[in-house]
PDB file of C-alpha atoms in Angstrom:
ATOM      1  CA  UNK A1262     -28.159-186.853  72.528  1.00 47.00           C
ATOM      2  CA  UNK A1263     -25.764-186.338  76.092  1.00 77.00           C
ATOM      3  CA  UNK A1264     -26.355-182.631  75.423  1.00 84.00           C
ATOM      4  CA  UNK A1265     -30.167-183.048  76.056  1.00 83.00           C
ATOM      5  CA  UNK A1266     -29.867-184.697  79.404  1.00 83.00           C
ATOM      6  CA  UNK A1267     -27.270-182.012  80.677  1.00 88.00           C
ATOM      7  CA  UNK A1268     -29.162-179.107  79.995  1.00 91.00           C
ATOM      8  CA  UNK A1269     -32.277-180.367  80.820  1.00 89.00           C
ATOM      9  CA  UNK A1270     -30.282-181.731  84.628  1.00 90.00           C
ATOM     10  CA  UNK A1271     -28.651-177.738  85.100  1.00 94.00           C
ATOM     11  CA  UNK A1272     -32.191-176.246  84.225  1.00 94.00           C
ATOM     12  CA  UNK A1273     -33.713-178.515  86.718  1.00 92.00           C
ATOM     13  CA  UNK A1274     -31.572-178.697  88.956  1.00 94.00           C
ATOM     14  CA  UNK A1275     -31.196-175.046  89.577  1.00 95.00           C
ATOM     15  CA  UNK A1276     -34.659-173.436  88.119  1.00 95.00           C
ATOM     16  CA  UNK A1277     -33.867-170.205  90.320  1.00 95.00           C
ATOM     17  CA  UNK A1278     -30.783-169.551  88.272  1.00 96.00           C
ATOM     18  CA  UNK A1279     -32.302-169.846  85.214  1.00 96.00           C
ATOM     19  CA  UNK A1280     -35.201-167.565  85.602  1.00 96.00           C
ATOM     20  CA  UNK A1281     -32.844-165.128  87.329  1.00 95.00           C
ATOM     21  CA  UNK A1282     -30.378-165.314  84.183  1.00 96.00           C
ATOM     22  CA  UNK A1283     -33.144-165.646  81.753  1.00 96.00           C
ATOM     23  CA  UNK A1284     -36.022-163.027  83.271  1.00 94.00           C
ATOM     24  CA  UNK A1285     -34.197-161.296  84.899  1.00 92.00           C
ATOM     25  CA  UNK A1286     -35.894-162.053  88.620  1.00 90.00           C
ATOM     26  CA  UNK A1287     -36.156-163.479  91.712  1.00 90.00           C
ATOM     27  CA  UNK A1288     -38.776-165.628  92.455  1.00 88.00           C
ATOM     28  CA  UNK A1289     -39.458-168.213  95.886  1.00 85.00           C
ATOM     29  CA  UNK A1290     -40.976-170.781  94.410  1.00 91.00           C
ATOM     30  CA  UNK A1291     -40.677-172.338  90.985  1.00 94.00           C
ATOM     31  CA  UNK A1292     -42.072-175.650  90.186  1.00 93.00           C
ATOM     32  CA  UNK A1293     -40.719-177.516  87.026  1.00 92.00           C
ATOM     33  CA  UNK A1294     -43.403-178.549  84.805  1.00 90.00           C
ATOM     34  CA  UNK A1295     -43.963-181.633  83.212  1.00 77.00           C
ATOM     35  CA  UNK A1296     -42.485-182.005  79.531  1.00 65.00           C
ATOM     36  CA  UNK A1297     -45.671-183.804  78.449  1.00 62.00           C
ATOM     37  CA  UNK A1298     -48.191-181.408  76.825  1.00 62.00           C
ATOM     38  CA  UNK A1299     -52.305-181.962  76.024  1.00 48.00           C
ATOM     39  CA  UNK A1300     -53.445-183.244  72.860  1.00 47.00           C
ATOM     40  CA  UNK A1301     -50.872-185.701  71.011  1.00 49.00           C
ATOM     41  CA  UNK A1302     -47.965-185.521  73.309  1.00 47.00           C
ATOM     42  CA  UNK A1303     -44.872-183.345  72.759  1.00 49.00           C
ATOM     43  CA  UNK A1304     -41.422-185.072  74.253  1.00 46.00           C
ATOM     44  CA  UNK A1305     -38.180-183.562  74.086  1.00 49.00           C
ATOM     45  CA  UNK A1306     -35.059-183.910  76.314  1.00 46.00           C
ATOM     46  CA  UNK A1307     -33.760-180.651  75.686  1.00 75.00           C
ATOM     47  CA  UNK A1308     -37.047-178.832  76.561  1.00 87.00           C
ATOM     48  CA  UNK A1309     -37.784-177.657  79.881  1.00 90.00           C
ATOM     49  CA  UNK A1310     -40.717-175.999  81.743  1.00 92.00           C
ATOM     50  CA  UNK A1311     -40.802-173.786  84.718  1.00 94.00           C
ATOM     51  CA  UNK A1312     -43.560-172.221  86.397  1.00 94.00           C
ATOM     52  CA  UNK A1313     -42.381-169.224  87.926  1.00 90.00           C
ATOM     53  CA  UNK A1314     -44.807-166.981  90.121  1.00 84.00           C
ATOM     54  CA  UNK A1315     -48.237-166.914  87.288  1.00 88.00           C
ATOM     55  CA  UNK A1316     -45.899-167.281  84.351  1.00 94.00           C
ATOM     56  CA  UNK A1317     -44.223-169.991  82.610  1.00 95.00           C
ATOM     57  CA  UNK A1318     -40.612-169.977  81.262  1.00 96.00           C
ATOM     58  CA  UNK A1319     -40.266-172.643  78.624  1.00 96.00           C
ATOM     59  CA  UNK A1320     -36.198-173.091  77.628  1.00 96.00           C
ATOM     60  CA  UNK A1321     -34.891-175.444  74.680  1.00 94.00           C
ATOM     61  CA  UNK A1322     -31.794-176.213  73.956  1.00 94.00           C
ATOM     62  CA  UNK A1323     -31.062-176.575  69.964  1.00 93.00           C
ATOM     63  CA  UNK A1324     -27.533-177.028  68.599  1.00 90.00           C
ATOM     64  CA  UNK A1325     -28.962-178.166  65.163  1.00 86.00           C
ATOM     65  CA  UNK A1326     -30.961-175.177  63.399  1.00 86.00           C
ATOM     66  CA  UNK A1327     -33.033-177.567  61.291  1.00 84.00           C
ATOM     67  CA  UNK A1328     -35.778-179.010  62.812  1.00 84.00           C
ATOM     68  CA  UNK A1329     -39.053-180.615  61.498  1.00 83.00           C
ATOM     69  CA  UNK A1330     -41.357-179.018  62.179  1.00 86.00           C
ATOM     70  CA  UNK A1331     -39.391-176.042  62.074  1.00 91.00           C
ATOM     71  CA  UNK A1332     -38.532-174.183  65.193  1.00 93.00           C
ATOM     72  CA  UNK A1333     -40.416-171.484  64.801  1.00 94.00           C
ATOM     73  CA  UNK A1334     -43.505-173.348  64.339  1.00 94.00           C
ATOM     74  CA  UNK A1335     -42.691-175.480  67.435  1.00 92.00           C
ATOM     75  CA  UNK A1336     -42.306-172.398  69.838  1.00 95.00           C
ATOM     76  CA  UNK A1337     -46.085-171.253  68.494  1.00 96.00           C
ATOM     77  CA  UNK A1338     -47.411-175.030  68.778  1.00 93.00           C
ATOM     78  CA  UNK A1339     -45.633-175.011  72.695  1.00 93.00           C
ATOM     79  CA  UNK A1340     -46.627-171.496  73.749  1.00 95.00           C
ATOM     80  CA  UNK A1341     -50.378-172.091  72.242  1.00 94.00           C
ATOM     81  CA  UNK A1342     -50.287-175.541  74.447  1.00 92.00           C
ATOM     82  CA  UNK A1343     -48.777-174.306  77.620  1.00 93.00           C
ATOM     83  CA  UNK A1344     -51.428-171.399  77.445  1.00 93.00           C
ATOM     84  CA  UNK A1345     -54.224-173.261  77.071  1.00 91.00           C
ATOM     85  CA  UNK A1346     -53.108-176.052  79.911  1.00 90.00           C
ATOM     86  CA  UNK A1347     -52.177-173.740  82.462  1.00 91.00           C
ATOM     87  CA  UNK A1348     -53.440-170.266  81.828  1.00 93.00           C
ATOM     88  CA  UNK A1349     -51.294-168.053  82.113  1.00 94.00           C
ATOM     89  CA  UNK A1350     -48.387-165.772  80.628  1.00 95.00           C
ATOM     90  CA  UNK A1351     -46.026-167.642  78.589  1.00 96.00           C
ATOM     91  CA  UNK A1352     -41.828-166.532  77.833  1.00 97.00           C
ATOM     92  CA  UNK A1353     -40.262-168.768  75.551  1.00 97.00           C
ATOM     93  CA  UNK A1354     -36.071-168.723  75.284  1.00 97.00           C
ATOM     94  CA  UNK A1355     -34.406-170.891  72.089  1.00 96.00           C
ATOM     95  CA  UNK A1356     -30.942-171.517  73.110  1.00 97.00           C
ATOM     96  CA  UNK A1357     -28.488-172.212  70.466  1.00 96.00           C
ATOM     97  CA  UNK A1358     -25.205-174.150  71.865  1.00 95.00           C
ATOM     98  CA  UNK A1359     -23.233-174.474  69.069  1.00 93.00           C
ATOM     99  CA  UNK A1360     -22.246-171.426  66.622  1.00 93.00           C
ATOM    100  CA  UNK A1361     -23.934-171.436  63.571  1.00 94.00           C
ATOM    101  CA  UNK A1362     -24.545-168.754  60.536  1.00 94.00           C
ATOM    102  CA  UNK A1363     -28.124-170.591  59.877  1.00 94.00           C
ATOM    103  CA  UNK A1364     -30.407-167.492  59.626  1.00 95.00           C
ATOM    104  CA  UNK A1365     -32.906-169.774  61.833  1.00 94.00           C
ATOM    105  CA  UNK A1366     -31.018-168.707  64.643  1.00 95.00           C
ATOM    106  CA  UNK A1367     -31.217-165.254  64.288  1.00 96.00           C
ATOM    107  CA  UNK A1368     -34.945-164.997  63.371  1.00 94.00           C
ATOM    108  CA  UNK A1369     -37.684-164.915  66.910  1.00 96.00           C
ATOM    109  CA  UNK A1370     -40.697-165.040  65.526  1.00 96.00           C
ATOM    110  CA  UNK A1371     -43.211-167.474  63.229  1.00 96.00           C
ATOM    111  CA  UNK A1372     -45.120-165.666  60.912  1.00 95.00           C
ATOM    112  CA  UNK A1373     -47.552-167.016  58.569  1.00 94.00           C
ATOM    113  CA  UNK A1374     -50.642-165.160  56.884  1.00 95.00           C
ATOM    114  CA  UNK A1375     -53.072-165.036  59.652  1.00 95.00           C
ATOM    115  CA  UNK A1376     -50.303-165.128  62.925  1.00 96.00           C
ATOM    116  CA  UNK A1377     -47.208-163.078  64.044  1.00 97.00           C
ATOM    117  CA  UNK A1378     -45.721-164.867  67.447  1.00 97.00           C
ATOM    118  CA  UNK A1379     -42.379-164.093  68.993  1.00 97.00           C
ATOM    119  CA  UNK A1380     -40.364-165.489  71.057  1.00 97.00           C
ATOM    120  CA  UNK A1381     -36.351-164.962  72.241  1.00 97.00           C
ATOM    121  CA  UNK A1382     -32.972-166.233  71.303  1.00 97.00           C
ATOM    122  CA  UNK A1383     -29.829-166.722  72.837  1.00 97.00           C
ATOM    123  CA  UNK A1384     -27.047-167.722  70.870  1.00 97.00           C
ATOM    124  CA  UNK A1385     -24.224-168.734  73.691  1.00 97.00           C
ATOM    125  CA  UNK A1386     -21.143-167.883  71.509  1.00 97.00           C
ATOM    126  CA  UNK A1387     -22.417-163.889  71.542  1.00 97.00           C
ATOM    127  CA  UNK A1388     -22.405-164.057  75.284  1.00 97.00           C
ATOM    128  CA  UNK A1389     -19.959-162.581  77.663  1.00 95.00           C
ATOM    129  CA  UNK A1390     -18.807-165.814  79.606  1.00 96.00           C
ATOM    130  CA  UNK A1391     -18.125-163.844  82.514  1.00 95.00           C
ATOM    131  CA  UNK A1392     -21.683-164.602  83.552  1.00 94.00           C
ATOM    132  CA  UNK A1393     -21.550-168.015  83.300  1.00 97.00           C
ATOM    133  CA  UNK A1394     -17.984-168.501  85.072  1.00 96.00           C
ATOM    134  CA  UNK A1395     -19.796-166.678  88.043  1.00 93.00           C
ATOM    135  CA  UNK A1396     -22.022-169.091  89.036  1.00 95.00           C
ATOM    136  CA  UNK A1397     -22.511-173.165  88.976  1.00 94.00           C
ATOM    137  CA  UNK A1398     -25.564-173.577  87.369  1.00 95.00           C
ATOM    138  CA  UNK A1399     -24.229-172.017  84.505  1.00 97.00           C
ATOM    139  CA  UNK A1400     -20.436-173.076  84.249  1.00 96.00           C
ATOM    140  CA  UNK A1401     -21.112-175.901  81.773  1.00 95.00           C
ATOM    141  CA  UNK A1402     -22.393-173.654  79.216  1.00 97.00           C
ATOM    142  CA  UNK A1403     -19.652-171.195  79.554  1.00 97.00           C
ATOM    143  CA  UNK A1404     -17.130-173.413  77.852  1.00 95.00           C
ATOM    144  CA  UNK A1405     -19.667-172.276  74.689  1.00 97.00           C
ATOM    145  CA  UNK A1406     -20.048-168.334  75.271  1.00 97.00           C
ATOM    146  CA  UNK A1407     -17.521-165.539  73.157  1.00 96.00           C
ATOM    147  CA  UNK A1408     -13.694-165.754  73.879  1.00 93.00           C
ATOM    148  CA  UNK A1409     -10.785-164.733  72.193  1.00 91.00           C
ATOM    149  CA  UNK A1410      -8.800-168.061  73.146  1.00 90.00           C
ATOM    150  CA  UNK A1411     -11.132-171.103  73.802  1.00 91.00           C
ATOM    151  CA  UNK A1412      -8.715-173.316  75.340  1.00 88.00           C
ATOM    152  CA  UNK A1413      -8.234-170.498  77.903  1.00 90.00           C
ATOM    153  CA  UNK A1414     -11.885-170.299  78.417  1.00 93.00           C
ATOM    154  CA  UNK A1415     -11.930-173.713  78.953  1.00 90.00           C
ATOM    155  CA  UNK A1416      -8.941-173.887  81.335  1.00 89.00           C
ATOM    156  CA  UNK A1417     -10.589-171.361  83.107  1.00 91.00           C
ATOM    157  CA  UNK A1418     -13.793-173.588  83.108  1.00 92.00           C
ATOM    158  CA  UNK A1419     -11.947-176.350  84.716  1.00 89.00           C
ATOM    159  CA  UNK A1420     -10.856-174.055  87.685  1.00 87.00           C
ATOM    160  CA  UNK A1421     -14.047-173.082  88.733  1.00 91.00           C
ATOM    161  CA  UNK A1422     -15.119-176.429  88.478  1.00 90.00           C
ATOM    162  CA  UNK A1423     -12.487-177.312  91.140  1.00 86.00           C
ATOM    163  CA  UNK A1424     -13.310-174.160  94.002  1.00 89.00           C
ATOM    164  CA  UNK A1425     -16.841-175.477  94.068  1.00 90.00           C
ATOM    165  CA  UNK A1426     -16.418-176.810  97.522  1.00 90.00           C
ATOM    166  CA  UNK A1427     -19.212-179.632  97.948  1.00 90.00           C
ATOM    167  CA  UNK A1428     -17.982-182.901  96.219  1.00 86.00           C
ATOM    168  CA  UNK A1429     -21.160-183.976  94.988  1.00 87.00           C
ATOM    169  CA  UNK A1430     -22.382-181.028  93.048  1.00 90.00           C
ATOM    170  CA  UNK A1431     -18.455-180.597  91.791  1.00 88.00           C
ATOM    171  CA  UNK A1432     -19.285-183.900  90.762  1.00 85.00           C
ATOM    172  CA  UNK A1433     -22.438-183.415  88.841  1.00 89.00           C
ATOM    173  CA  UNK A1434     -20.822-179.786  87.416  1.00 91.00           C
ATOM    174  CA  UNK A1435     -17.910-181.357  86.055  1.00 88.00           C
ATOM    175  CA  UNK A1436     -19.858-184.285  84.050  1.00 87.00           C
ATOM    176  CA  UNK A1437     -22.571-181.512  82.579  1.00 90.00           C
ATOM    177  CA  UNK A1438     -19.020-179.658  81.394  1.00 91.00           C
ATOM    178  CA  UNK A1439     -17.587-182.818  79.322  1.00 87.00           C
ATOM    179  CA  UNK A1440     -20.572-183.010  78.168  1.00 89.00           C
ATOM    180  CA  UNK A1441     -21.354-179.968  77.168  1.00 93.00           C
ATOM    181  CA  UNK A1442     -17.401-178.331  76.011  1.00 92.00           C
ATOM    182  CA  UNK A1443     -18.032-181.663  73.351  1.00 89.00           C
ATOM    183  CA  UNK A1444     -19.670-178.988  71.436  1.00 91.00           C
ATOM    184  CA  UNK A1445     -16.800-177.421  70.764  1.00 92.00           C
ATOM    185  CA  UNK A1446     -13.461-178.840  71.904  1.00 89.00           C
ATOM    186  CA  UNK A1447     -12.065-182.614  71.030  1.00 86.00           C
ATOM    187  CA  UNK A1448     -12.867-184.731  74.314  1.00 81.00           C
ATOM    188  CA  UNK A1449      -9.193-185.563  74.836  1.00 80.00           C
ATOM    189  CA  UNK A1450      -8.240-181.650  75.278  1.00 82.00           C
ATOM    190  CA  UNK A1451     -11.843-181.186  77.708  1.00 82.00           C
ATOM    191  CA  UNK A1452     -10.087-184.187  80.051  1.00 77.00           C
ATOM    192  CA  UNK A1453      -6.531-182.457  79.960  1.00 77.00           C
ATOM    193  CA  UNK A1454      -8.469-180.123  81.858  1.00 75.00           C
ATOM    194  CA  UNK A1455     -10.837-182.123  84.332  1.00 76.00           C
ATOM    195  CA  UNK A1456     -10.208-185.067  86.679  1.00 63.00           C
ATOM    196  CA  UNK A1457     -11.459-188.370  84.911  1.00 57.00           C
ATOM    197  CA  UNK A1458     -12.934-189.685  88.044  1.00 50.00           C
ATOM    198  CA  UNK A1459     -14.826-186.596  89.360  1.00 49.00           C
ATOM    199  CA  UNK A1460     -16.783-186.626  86.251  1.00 52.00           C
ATOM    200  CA  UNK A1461     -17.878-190.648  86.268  1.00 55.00           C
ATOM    201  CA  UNK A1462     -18.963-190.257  89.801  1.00 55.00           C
ATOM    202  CA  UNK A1463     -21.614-187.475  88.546  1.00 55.00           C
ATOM    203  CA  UNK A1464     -25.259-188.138  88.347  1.00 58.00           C
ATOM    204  CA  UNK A1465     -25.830-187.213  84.835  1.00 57.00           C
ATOM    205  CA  UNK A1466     -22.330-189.351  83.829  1.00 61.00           C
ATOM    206  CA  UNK A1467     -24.121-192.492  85.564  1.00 66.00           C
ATOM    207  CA  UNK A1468     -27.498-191.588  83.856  1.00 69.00           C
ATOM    208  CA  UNK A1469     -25.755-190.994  80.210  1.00 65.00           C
ATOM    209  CA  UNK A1470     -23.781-194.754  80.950  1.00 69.00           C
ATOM    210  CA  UNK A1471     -27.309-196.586  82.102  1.00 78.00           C
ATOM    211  CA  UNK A1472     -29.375-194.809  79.012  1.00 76.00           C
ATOM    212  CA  UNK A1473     -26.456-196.343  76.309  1.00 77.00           C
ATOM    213  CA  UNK A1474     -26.011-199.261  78.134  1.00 82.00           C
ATOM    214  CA  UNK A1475     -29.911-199.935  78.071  1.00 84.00           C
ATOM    215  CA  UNK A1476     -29.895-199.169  74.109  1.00 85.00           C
ATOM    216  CA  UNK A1477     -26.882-200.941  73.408  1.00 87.00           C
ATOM    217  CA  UNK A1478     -28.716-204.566  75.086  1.00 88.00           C
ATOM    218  CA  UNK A1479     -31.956-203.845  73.821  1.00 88.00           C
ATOM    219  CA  UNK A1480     -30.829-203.983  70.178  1.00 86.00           C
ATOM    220  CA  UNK A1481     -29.023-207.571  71.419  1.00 88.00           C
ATOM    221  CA  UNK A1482     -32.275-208.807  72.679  1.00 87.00           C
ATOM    222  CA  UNK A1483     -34.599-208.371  69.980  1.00 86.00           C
ATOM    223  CA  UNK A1484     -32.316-209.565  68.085  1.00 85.00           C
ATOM    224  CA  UNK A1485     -32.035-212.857  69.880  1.00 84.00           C
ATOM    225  CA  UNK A1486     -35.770-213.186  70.616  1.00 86.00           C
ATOM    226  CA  UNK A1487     -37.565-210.416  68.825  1.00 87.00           C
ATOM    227  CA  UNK A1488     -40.088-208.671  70.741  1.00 86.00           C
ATOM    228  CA  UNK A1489     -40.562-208.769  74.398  1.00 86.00           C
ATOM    229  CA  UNK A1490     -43.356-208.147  76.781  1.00 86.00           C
ATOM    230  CA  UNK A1491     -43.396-204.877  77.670  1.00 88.00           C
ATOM    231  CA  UNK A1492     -43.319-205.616  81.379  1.00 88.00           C
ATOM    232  CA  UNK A1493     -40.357-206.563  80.993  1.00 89.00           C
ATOM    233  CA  UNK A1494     -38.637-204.409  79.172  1.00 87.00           C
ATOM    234  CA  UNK A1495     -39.186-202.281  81.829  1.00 88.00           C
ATOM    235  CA  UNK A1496     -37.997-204.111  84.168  1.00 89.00           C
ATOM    236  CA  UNK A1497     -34.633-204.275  82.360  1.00 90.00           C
ATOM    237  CA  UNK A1498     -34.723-200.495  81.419  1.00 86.00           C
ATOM    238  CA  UNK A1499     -34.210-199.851  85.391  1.00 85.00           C
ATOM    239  CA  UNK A1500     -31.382-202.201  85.741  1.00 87.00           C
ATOM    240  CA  UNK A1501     -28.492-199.765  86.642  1.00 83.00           C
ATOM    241  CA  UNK A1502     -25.301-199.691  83.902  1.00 79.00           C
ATOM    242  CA  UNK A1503     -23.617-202.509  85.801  1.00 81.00           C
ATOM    243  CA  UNK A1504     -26.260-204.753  85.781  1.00 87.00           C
ATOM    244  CA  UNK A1505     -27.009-204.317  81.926  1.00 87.00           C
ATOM    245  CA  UNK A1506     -23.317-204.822  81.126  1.00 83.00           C
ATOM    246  CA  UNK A1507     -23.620-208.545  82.965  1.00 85.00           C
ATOM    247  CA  UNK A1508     -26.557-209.163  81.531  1.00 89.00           C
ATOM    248  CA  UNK A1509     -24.684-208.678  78.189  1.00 85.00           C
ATOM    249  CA  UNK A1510     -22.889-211.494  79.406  1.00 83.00           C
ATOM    250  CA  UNK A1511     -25.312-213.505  80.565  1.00 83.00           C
ATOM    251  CA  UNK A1512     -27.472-213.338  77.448  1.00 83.00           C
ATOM    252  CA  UNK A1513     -25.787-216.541  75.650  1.00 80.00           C
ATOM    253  CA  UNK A1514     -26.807-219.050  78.062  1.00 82.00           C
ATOM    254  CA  UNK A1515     -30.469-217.609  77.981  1.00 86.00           C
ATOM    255  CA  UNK A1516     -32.554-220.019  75.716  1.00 82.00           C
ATOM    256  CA  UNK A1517     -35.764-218.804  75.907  1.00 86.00           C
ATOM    257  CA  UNK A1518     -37.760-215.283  77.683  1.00 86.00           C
ATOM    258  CA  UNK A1519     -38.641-216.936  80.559  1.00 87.00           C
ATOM    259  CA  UNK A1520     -34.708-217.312  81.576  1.00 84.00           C
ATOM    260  CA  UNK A1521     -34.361-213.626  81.130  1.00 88.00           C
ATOM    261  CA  UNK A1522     -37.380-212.918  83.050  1.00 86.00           C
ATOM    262  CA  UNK A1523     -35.909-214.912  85.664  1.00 86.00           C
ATOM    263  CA  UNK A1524     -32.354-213.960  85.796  1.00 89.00           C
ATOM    264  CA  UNK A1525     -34.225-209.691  85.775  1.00 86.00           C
ATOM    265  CA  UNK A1526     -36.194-210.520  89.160  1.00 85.00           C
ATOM    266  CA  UNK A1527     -33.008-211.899  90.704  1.00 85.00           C
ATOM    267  CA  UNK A1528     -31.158-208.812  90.004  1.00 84.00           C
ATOM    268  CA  UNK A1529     -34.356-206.928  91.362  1.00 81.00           C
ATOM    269  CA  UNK A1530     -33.837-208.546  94.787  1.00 76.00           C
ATOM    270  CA  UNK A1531     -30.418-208.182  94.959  1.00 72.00           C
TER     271      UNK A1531
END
């Protein structure tokens, strides 16, 4: 899902914000974890890691409340990981982006017969969006905190998008907002409000293009010549959005692997 790479680019991107907003301090150095934990792997786009000072902030984003395993079983399984890789305190924040009366958002703790473990929630529609129009690492979720009027909020979104003064991070702002305001406004109404072509040029635009793009061909390949070498499938999977789209086209005069394999490496050189 877009939502995943957004939140896990703001987080990320701006680590200092997010333990500031989430715990509340300031720290010098945070380093941002891998998402890849000991023992049979967890992945997830929407999860991110920070190491702040000798603690760890773990964040995921959720907008769905169902989950398997459940949630609540997940933050034990993470926290219970995370302590035993790195050794040392743990604080675990489930964010919920999209309003919901699911009483799995309103419960912070897994409970079983033997084990009580907690753990916070923040459920952005109960939050005063004052916060999050205050400062850019934040803006995109602010289109999803508590307002009277949402398209107001979200004009008012859209205007602090504009006074950020360096292009590039205006850039990357306003795509994590389209993204993000899909939550909970119709796209057409989110791009009454912000320029078209500021939010292509972003990073995580390009990235959300390439990632669709890549699925879209892969499905087209194996379906012309089933599997592929892994190798290569690499290969492809770092072709940039432009690239997959004319390979799209070029795939009918392919006849075999190896003219795929071939016409790849060119567009590696290039």
């Amino acid at each position: 899902m877009s939502y995943d790479n957004a939140c896990k680019y703001l987080a990320e991107q701006y680590p200092g914000e997010f333990v500031r907003w989430l715990l509340g301090v300031e720290v010098q150095k945070i380093e941002v974890l891998k998402t890849e934990l000991t023992l049979e792997p967890i992945r997830a786009d929407s999860v991110t890691f920070l190491q702040a000072a000798n603690q760890i902030l773990h964040i995921e984003f959720q907008t769905l409340a169902k989950s398997n395993p459940p949630l609540n079983f997940r933050m034990l399984d993470y926290s219970v990981r995370l302590k035993r890789q790195y050794r040392c305190p743990v604080t675990q924040v489930l964010i919920f982006l999209q309003e919901t009366s699911n009483e799995v958002a309103f419960a912070e703790e897994y409970r079983d017969e033997t084990t009580i473990h907690q753990y916070r929630v923040v459920r952005l529609w109960e939050q005063d969006s004052e916060l999050f129009l205050e400062n850019p690492a934040l803006l995109p979720l602010a289109s999803l905190t508590r307002t009277n009027s949402p398209p107001a909020l979200l004009a008012q979104v859209a205007e602090q998008v504009a006074t950020i003064p360096d292009r590039e991070e205006r850039q990357n702002i306003a795509g994590c907002v389209e993204i993000l305001a899909g939550l909970r406004f119709d796209k057409n109404l989110v791009r009454q409000f912000l320029r078209e072509d500021i939010m292509k040029e972003s990073v995580i635009y390009q990235d959300i293009v390439q990632k669709e793009a890549f699925k879209l061909i892969s499905r087209q390949l194996k379906r012309r010549f089933g599997d592929i070498d892994e190798s290569l499938v690499e290969q492809i999977r770092n072709l940039s959005a432009e690239q997959l789209e004319d390979l799209a086209e070029e795939l009918l005069d392919f006849s075999e692997v190896a003219d795929l394999a071939v016409w790849v490496e060119q567009q590696e050189r290039n």
